[in-house]
XYZ file of C-alpha atoms in Angstrom:
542
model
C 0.000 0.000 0.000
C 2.809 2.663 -0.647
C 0.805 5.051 -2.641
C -1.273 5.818 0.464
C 1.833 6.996 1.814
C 3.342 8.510 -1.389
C 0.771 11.373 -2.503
C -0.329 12.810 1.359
C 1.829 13.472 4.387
C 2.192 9.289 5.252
C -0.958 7.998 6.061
C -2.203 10.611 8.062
C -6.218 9.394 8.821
C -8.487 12.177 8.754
C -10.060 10.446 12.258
C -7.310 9.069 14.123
C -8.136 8.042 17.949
C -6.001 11.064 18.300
C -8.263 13.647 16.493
C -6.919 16.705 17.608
C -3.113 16.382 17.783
C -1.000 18.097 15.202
C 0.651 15.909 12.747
C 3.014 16.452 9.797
C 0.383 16.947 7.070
C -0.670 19.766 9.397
C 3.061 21.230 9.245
C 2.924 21.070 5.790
C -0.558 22.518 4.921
C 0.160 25.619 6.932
C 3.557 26.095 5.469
C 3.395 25.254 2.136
C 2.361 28.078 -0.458
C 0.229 28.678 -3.629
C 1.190 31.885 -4.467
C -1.448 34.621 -5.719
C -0.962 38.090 -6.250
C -2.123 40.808 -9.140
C -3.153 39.589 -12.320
C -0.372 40.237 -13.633
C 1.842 38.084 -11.513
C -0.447 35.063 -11.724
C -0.838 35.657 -15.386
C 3.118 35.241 -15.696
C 2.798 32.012 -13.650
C 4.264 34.378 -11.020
C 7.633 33.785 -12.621
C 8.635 37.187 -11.638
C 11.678 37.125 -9.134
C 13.908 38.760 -12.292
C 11.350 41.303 -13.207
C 9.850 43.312 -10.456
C 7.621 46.245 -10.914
C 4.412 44.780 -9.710
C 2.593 44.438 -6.421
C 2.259 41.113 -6.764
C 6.139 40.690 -7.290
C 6.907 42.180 -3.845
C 5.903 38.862 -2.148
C 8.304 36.807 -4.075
C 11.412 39.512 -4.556
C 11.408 42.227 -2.413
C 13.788 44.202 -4.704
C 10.644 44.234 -7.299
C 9.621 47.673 -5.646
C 12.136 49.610 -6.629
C 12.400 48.639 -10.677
C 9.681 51.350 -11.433
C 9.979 55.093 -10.813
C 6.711 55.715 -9.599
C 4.000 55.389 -7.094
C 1.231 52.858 -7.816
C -1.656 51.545 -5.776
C -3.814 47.692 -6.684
C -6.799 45.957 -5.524
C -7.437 42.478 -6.637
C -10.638 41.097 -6.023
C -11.660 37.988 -7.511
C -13.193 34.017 -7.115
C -11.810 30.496 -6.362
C -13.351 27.480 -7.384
C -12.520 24.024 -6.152
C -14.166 20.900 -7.754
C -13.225 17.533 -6.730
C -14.401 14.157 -7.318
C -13.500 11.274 -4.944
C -14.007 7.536 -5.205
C -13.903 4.842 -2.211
C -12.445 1.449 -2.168
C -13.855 -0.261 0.975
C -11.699 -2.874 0.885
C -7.868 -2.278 -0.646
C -6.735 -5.358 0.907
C -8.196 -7.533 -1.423
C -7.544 -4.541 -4.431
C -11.107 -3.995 -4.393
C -12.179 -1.694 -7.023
C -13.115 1.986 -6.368
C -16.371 3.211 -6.168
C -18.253 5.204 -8.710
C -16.955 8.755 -8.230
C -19.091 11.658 -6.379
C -18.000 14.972 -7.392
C -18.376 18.106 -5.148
C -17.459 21.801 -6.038
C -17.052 24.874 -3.937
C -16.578 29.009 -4.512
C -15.473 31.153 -2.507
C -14.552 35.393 -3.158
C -11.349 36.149 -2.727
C -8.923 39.185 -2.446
C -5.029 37.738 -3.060
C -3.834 41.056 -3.683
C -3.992 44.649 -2.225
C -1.352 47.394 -1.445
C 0.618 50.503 -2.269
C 4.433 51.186 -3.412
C 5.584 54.743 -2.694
C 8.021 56.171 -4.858
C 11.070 59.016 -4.016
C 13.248 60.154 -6.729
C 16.846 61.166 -5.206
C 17.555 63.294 -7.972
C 20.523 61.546 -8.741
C 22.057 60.513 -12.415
C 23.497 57.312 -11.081
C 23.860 55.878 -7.656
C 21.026 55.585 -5.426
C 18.892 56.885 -8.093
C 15.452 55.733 -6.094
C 13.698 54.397 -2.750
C 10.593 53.037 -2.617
C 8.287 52.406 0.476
C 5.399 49.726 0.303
C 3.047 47.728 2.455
C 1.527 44.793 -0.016
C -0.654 42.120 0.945
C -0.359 38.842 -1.123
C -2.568 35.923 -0.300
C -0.278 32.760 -0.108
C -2.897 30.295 -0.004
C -6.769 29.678 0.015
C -7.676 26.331 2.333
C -10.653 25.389 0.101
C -11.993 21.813 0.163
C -15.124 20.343 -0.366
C -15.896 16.709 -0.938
C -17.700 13.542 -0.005
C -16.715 9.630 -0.940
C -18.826 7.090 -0.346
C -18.528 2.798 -0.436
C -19.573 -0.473 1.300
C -17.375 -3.172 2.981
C -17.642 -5.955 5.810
C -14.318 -6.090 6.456
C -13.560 -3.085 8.914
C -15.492 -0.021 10.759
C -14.411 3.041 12.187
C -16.263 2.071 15.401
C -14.012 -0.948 15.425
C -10.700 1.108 15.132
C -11.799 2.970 17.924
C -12.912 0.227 20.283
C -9.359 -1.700 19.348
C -7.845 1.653 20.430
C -9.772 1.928 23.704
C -8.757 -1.626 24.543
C -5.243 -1.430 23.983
C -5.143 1.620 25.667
C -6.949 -0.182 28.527
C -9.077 2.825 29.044
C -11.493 2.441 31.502
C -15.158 2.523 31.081
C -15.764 4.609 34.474
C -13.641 7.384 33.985
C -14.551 7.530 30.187
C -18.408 8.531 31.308
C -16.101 11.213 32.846
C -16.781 14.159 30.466
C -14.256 16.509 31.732
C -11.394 13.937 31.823
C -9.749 15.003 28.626
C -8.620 17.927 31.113
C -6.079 16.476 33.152
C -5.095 12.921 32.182
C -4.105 11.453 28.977
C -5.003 9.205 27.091
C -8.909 9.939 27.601
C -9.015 11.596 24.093
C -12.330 13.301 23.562
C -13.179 10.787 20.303
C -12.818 8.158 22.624
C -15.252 9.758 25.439
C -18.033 10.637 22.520
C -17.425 7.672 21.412
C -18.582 5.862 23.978
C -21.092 8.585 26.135
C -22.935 7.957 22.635
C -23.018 4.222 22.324
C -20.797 3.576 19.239
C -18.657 1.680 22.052
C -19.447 -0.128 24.855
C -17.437 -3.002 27.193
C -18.381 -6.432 27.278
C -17.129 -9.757 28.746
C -17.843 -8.233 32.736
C -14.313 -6.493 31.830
C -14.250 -2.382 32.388
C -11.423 -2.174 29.594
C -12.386 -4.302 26.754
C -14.331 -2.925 23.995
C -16.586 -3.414 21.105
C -17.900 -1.662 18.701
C -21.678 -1.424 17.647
C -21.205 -2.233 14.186
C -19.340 -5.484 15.870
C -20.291 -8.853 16.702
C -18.709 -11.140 19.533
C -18.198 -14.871 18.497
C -17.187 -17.572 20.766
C -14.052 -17.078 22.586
C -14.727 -13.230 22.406
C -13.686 -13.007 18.173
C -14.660 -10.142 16.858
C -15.717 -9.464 13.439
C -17.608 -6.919 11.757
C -21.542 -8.001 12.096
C -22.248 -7.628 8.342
C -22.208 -5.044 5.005
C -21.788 -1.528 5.897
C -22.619 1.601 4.045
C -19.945 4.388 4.911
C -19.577 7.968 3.888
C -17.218 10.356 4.589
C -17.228 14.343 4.058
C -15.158 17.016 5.161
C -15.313 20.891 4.316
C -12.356 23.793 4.907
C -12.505 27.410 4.231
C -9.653 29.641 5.162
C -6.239 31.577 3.656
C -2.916 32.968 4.439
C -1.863 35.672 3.955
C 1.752 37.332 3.376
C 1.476 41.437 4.863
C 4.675 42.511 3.602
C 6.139 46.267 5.081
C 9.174 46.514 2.037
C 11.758 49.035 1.147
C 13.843 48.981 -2.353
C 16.771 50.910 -3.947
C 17.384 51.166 -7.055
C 21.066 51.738 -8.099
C 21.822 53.121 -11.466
C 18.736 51.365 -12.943
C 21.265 48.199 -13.044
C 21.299 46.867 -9.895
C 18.070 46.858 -7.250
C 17.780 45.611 -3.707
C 15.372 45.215 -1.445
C 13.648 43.636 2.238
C 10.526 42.588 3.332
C 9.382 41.967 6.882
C 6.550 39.561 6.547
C 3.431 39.127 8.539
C 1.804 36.210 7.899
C -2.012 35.574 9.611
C -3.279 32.216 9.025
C -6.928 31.608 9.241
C -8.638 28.084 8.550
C -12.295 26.277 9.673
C -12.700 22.780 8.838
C -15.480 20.499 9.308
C -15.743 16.973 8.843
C -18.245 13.607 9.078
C -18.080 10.134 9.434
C -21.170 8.052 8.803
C -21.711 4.312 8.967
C -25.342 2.648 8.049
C -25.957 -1.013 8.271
C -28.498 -3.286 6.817
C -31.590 -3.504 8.935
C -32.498 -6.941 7.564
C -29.098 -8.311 8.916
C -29.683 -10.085 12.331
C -26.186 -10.039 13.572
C -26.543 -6.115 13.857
C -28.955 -6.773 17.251
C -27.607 -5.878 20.219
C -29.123 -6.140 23.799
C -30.132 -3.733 25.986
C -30.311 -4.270 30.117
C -34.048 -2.926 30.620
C -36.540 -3.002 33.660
C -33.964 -6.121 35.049
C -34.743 -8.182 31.733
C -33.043 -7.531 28.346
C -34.363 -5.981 24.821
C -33.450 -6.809 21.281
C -32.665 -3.631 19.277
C -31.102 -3.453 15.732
C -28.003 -1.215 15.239
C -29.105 1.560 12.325
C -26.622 4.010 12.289
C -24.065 6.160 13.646
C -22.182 9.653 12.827
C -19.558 11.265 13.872
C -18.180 15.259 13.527
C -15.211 17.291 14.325
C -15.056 20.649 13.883
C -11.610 22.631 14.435
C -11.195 26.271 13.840
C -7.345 27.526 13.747
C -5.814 31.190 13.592
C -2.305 32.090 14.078
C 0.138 35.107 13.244
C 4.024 34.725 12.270
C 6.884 36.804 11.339
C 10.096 36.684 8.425
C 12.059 38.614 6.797
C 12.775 38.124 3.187
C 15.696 39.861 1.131
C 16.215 40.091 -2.529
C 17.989 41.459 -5.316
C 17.585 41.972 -9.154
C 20.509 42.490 -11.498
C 20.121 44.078 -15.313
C 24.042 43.386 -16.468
C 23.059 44.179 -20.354
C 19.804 46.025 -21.770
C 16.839 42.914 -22.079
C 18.737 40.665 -19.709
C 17.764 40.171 -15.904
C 18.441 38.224 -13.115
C 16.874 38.042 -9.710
C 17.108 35.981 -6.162
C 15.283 35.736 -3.069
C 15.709 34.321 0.691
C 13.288 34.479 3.105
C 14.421 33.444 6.552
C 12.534 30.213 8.379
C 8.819 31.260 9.929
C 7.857 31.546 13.434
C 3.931 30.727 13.460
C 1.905 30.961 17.021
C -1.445 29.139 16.512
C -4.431 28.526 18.149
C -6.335 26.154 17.832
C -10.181 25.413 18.776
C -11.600 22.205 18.320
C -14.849 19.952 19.180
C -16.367 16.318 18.351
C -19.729 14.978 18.595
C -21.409 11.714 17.996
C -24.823 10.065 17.716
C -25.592 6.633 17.046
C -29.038 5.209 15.864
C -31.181 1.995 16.362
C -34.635 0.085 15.384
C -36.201 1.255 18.819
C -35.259 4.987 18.690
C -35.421 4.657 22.610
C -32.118 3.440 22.520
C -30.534 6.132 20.601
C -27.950 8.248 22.238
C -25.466 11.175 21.558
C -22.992 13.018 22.556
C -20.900 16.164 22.393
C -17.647 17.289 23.923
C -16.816 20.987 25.664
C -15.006 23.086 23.003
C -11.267 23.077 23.841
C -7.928 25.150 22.673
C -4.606 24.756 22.257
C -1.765 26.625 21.331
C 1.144 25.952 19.672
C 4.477 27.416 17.123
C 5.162 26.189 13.628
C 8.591 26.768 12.082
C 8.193 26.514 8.601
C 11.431 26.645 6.229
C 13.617 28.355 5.076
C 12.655 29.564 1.229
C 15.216 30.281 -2.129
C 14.553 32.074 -4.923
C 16.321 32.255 -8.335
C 14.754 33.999 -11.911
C 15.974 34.895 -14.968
C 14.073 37.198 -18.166
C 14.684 38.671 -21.239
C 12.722 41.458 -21.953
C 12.482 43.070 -25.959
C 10.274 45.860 -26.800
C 6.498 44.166 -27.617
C 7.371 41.479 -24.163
C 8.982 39.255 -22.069
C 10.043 35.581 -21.427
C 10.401 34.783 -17.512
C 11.542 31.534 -15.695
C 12.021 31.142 -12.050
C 13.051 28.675 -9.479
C 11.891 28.205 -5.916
C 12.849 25.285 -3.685
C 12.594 24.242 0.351
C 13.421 21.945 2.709
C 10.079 20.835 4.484
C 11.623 18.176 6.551
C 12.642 21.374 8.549
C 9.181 21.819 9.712
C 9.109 21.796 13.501
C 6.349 22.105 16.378
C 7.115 23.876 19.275
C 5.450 24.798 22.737
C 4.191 28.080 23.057
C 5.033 29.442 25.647
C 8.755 28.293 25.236
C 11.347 26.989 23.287
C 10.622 23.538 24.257
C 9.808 20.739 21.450
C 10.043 17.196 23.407
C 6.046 16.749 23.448
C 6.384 17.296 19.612
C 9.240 14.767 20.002
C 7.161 11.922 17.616
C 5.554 14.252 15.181
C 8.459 16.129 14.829
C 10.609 12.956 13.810
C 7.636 11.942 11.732
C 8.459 15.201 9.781
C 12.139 14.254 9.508
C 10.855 10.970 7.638
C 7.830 11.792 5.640
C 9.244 15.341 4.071
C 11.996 16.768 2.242
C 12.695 19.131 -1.020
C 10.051 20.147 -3.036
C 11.073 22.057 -6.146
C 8.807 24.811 -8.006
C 9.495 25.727 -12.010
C 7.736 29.336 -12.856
C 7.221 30.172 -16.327
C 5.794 32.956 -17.785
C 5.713 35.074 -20.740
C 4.227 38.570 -22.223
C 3.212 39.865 -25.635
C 1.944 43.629 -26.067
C -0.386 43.656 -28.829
C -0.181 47.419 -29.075
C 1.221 49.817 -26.313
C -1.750 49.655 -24.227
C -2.614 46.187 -24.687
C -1.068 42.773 -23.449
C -1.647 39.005 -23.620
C 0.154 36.708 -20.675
C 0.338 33.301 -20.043
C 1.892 31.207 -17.385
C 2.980 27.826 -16.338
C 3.529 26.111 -12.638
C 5.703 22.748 -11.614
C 5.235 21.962 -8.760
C 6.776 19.016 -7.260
C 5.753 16.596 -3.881
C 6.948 17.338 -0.379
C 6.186 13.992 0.853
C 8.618 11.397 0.898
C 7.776 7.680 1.998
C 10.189 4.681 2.585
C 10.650 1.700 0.621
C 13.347 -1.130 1.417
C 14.958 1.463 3.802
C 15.563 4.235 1.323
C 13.465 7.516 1.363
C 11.688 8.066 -2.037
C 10.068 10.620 -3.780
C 6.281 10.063 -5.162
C 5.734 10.650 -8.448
C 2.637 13.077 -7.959
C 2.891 16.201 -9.288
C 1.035 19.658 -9.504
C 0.490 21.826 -12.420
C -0.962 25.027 -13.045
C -1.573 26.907 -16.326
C -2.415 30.593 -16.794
C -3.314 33.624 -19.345
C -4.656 36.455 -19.409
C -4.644 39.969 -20.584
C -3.800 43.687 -19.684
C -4.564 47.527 -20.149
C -2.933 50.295 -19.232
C -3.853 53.779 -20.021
C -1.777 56.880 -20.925
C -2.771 57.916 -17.954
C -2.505 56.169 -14.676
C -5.334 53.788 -14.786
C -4.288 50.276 -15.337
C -6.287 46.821 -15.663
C -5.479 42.910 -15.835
C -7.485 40.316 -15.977
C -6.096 36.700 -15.390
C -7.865 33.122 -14.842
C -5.412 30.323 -13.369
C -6.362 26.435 -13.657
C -4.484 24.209 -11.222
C -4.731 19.913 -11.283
C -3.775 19.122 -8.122
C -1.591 16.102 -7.415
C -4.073 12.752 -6.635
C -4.544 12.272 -3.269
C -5.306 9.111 -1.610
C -5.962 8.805 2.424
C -7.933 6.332 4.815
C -10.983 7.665 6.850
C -9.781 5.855 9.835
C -6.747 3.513 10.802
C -5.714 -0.092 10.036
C -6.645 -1.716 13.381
C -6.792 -5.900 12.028
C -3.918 -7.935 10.811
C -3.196 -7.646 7.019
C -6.376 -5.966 6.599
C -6.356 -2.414 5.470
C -8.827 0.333 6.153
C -10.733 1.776 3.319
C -9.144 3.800 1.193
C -10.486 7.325 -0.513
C -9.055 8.203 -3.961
C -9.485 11.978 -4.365
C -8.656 13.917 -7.681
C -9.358 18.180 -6.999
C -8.809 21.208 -9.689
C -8.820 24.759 -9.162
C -9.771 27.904 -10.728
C -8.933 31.240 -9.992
C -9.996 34.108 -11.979
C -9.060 37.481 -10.149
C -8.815 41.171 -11.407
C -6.508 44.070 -11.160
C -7.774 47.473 -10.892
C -4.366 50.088 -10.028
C -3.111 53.249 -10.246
C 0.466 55.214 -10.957
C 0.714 58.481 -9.881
């Protein structure tokens, strides 16, 4: 099963008995970028590190401010759509086929690009002919996802992962009717509470820490099996961005030779929601269960169960970034970048809930747990920039380079520089991460003076490592994005582009819940996602 492990951040279920803990595919969603910017820059594929003179440029070169001798302002309002379609193969162990796909699609407004570059002329021939002063804020990634996959199997259940977990954690029955546990002793994790204060688990043998779950049936000598054929569906939703507030200053030297610095803000802001249902066949006897009633047992039929999370996160970080862009001969540019590693403090808030179903809707219980925090830091990595263009009087050609090292991803405390808690997820970073590389290309045609047509082009490739024979590997799973658009600028200072961007994400395969049996592997969801961004530039030189 290595291509569970080779397209997302290795194997990490979407409802793990440990819900709420960060993991590496966390590190790497809130660290990894999509750049936006104007219209302009996306409409170059943002290969733009050599070029400068745009807003959106400032994010990825901060020497890009001072290329142009004057003051300019943008807004950049636009949408985002997200479209998936995900299949389920309930039982990969046996290379069961997929499922009939169920497509889902999403939009969301956006604004990836506002700000303002001032502009002072020094009066000077050559030297330090110009300084510019900006603030620019560049939206580095919209956390848009949308999508439901659906199957049937009789092999596993989610309600049996989490009963194996609650046995071989030897929780114990009593202090899990405890709601307020999760407070002060580990490992009462809140799934596991719900989980059983709304009947999906319950003990059985006389024994306080052995568990079953209700879609489970107990043999002789206490085997347990799945009872029968069970209809599962899982959903999850996420809205959210990041965003890049960059406070830049640039000099220009002898229009040859331009430098410049950014301190970066970045506020991260995400809300996802997810679901986990299971439905069994009410015509199957081996779903009854008994119920202790009035001293005397009842015969009720398991239906169905569900179970939520929701988890909202926000968090605020700091970089600096420095740059440079070099014009050696008229036409010919080059341009770097380095932006320091990222200090992220996040907060997270988080809640499950769970309600389970029967023939006799007596029976039926749910629960929900209190809504708790947590804080935490995220270092993400360091980031390199390289670019090269050739610019001629009707355009351009542009190419840039971009690489980092996200097995440098680390959790942190706090309050403190302390990381030992993170000890296991941190390692788990070390093994499931490394280089990813991103090509930019991008190009420019003016049509007349005031008219332009731009295209782009995005590489982008995987993160995620995974091991095979004791050697770490890279997946082949790659993104691309393609580009174009068009511009207008007026003779006076009124200027206009208008860009749409279509991105095929890399597939992405993950299981809903963990492999708890013995050469038998969860089920496994097969998701394919595109997205479209068409955004506008309105701006102004003065």
């Amino acid at each position: 099963m290595n291509k569970i492990i080779t397209v997302t951040a290795l194997a990490a279920t979407i409802f793990s008995v440990s819900t709420f803990a960060q993991n590496s595919s966390d590190a790497f969603r809130l660290s990894n970028n999509n750049y936006y910017g104007t219209a302009r820059s996306i409409g170059l594929g943002n290969a733009v590190t050599a070029l400068g003179g745009d807003l959106g440029s400032i994010g990825l070169n901060p020497a890009g401010s001072a290329v142009n001798n004057f003051t300019q302002f943008t807004i950049t309002p636009g949408i985002s759509i997200i479209t998936s379609s995900s299949q389920y193969n309930g039982n990969p162990s046996a290379n069961g086929a997929y499922d009939p796909a169920i497509k889902n699609s999403k939009t969301n407004f956006i604004m990836p690009n506002f700000g303002a570059v001032l502009n002072f002329d020094t009066k000077r021939n050559g030297g330090l002919k110009n300084i510019t002063f900006g603030f620019v804020g560049n939206a580095s990634n919209y956390y848009m996802d949308n999508m439901v996959a659906g199957g049937s199997t009789d092999k596993t259940s989610f309600l049996g992962e989490l009963a194996a977990y609650a046995s071989d954690k030897g929780l114990d029955a009593a202090i899990l009717d405890k709601a307020d546990y999760i407070n002060s002793v580990y490992p009462y994790t809140w799934d596991a509470i719900v989980g059983y204060k709304s009947g999906m688990i319950a003990t059985f043998g006389g024994s306080n820490t052995q568990y079953v779950g209700t879609t489970e049936k107990i043999y002789s000598g206490n085997k347990i099996e799945t009872a029968g054929m069970l209809d599962q569906r899982y959903g999850r939703d996420r809205s959210g961005s990041k965003y890049d507030m960059s406070f830049n200053v640039g000099f220009n030297f002898s229009d040859m030779f331009y430098i410049g610095a950014n301190l970066g803000i970045i506020t991260i802001s995400s809300d996802f929601a997810s679901y986990y249902k299971e439905a069994a066949d009410l015509n199957n006897p081996n779903f009854d269960i008994e119920f202790e009633q009035n001293g005397g047992t009842v015969k009720v039929r398991f239906s169905d169960f569900r179970y939520r999370q929701t988890i909202r996160m926000n968090g605020s970080g700091a970089y600096g970034k420095f740059g440079f862009i070099f014009v050696p001969v008229q036409g010919l540019r080059f341009g770097g970048a380095i932006q320091t590693p990222t200090s992220t403090f996040i907060r997270e808030t988080y809640q499950c809930a769970g309600d389970t179903h029967f023939s006799n809707s007596n029976f039926d219980s749910q629960a929900k747990s209190t809504e708790g925090t947590y804080e935490y830091r995220l270092i993400s990595p360091f980031r390199l920039n390289l670019g090269a263009a050739y610019t001629f009087s009707r355009g351009l050609i542009s190419a840039d380079y971009e690489m980092s090292d996200y097995s440098l991803m680390k959790f942190k405390e706090s309050d403190y520089n302390y990381s030992d808690n993170f000890a296991d997820v941190n390692n788990a970073i070390k093994d499931s991460y490394g280089i990813s590389h991103m090509l930019r290309l991008g190009g420019e045609f003016k049509v007349t003076p005031e008219f332009a047509l731009r295209a782009g082009y995005n590489l982008y490739t995987p993160a995620e490592r995974y091991m095979e024979d004791g050697v770490k590997k890279v997946p082949k799973a790659y993104s691309h994005s393609f580009a174009a658009g068009f511009g207008y600028s007026s003779k006076g200072s009124f200027f206009c582009d208008l860009t749409g961007r279509h991105m095929i994400k890399a597939n992405e395969y993950f299981y809903p819940y963990g492999n708890y049996i013995k050469d038998t592997a969860s089920p496994e969801v097969l998701v394919k996602s595109h997205l479209v961004d068409i955004v506008m530039t309105l701006g102004w030189r003065f």
